[in-house]
CSV table of C-alpha atoms and ligand atoms in Angstrom, one decimal:
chain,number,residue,atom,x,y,z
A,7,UNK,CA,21.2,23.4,15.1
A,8,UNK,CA,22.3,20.3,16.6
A,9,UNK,CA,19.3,17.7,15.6
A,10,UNK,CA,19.4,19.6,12.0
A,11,UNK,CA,18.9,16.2,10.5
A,12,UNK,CA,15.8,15.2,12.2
A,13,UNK,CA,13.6,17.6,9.9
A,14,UNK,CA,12.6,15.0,7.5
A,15,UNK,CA,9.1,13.8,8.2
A,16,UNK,CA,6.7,10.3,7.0
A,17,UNK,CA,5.0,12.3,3.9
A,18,UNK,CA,7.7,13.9,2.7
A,19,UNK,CA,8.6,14.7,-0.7
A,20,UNK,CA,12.8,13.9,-0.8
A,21,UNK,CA,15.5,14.0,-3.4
A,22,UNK,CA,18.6,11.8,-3.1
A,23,UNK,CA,21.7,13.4,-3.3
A,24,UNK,CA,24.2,10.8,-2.7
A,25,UNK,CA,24.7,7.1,-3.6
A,26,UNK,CA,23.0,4.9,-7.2
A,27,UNK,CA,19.6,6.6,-6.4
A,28,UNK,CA,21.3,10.3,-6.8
A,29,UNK,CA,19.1,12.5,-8.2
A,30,UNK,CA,15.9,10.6,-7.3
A,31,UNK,CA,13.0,11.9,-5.9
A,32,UNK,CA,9.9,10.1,-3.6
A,33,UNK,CA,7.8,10.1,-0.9
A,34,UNK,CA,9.3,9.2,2.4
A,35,UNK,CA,7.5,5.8,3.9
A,36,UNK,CA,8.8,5.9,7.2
A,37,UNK,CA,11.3,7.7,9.6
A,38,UNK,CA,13.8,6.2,11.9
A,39,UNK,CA,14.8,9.3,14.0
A,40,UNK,CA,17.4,7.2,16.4
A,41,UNK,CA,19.2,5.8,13.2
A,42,UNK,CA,19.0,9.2,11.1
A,43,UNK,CA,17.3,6.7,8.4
A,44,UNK,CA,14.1,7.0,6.6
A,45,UNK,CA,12.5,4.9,4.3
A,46,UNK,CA,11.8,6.6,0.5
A,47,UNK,CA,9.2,4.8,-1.7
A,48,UNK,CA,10.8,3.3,-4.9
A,49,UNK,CA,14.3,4.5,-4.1
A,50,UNK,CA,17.3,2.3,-2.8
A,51,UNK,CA,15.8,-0.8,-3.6
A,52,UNK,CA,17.7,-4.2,-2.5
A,53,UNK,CA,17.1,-7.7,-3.2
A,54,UNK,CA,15.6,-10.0,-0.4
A,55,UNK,CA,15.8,-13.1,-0.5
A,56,UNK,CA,12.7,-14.8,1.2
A,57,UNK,CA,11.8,-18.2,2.6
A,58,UNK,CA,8.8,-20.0,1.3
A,59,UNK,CA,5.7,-19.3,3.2
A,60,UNK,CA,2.4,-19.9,3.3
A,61,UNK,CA,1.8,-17.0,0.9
A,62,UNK,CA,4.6,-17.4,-1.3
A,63,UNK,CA,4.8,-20.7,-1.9
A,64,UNK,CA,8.2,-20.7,-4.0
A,65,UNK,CA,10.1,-18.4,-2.1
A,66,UNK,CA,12.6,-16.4,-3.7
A,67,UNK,CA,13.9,-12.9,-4.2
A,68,UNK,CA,11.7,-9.8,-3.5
A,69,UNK,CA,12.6,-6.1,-4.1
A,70,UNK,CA,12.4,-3.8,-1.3
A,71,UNK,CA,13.6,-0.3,-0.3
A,72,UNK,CA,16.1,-0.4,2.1
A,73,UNK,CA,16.6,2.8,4.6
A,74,UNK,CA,18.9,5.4,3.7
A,75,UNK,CA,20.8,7.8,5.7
A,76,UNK,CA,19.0,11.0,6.2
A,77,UNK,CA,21.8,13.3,5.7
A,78,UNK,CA,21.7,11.5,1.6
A,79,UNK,CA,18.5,13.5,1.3
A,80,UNK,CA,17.2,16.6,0.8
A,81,UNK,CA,13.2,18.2,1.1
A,82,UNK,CA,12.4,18.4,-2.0
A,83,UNK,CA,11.4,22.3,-2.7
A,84,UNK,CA,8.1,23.0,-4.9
A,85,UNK,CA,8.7,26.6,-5.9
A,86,UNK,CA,12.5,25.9,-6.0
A,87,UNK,CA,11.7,22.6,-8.1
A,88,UNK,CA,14.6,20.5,-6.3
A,89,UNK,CA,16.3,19.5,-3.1
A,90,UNK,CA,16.8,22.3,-0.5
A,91,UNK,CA,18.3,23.4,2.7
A,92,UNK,CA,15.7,23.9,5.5
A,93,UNK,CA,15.9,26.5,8.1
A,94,UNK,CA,13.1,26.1,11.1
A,95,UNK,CA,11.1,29.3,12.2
A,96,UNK,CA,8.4,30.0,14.7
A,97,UNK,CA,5.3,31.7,13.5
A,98,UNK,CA,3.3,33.7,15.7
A,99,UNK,CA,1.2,31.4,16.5
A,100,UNK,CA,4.3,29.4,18.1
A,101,UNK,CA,4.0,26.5,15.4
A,102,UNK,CA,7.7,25.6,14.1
A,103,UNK,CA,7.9,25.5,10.4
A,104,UNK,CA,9.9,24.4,8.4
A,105,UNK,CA,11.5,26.7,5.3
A,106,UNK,CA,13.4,26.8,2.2
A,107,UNK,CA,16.6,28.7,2.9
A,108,UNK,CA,16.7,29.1,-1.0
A,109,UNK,CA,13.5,30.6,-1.3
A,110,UNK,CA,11.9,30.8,2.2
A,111,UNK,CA,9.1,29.2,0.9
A,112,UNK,CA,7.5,27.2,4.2
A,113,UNK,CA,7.2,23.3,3.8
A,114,UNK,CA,4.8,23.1,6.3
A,115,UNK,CA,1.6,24.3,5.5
A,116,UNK,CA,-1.5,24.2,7.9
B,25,ZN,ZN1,12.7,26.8,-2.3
């Protein structure tokens, strides 16, 4: 499937699988679909360094997540109890699902 990278969705439960936060796992923030990047809470963190403002008087260096690429993560897999491979399938009600090729559990439940 050509957009096979676009499954990941704002909610998600991720695991890292490349880069320092391998092996991680957290709750995606936000999705950038055009950049294949999403956002995962507490992982990839970077340093910013910030101006003084009217709320932080000082300035100085804040910790943030940066975006990763989406293709370093996986969904993370309840029954499988780490990252899997996701497969998409149409029920018969014509919602597309998404599944666990490992297990076939679906990740999307109604
Ligand atoms: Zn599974």
């Amino acid at each position: 499937m050509a957009k096979e990278h676009n499954y990941i969705k704002k909610g998600d439960q991720v695991v890292v699988i490349a880069g320092k936060d391998s092996g991680k796992t957290g709750r995606v923030l936000r999705v950038f679909p055009k950049k294949l990047k999403a956002i995962v809470e507490r992982v990839n963190f970077v340093k910013k360094h910030t101006k003084p403002s009217q709320q932080n008087q000082k300035g100085g260096i804040i910790e943030k997540e940066a975006p990763l690429h989406v293709s370093n993560l996986l969904l993370y897999c309840a029954r499988c109890e780490k990252g899997a491979r996701i497969g998409f399938k149409i029920l018969e009600n014509k919602t597309k699902v998404r599944y666990c090729k490992r297990c076939n559990e679906l990740m999307d439940k109604s």
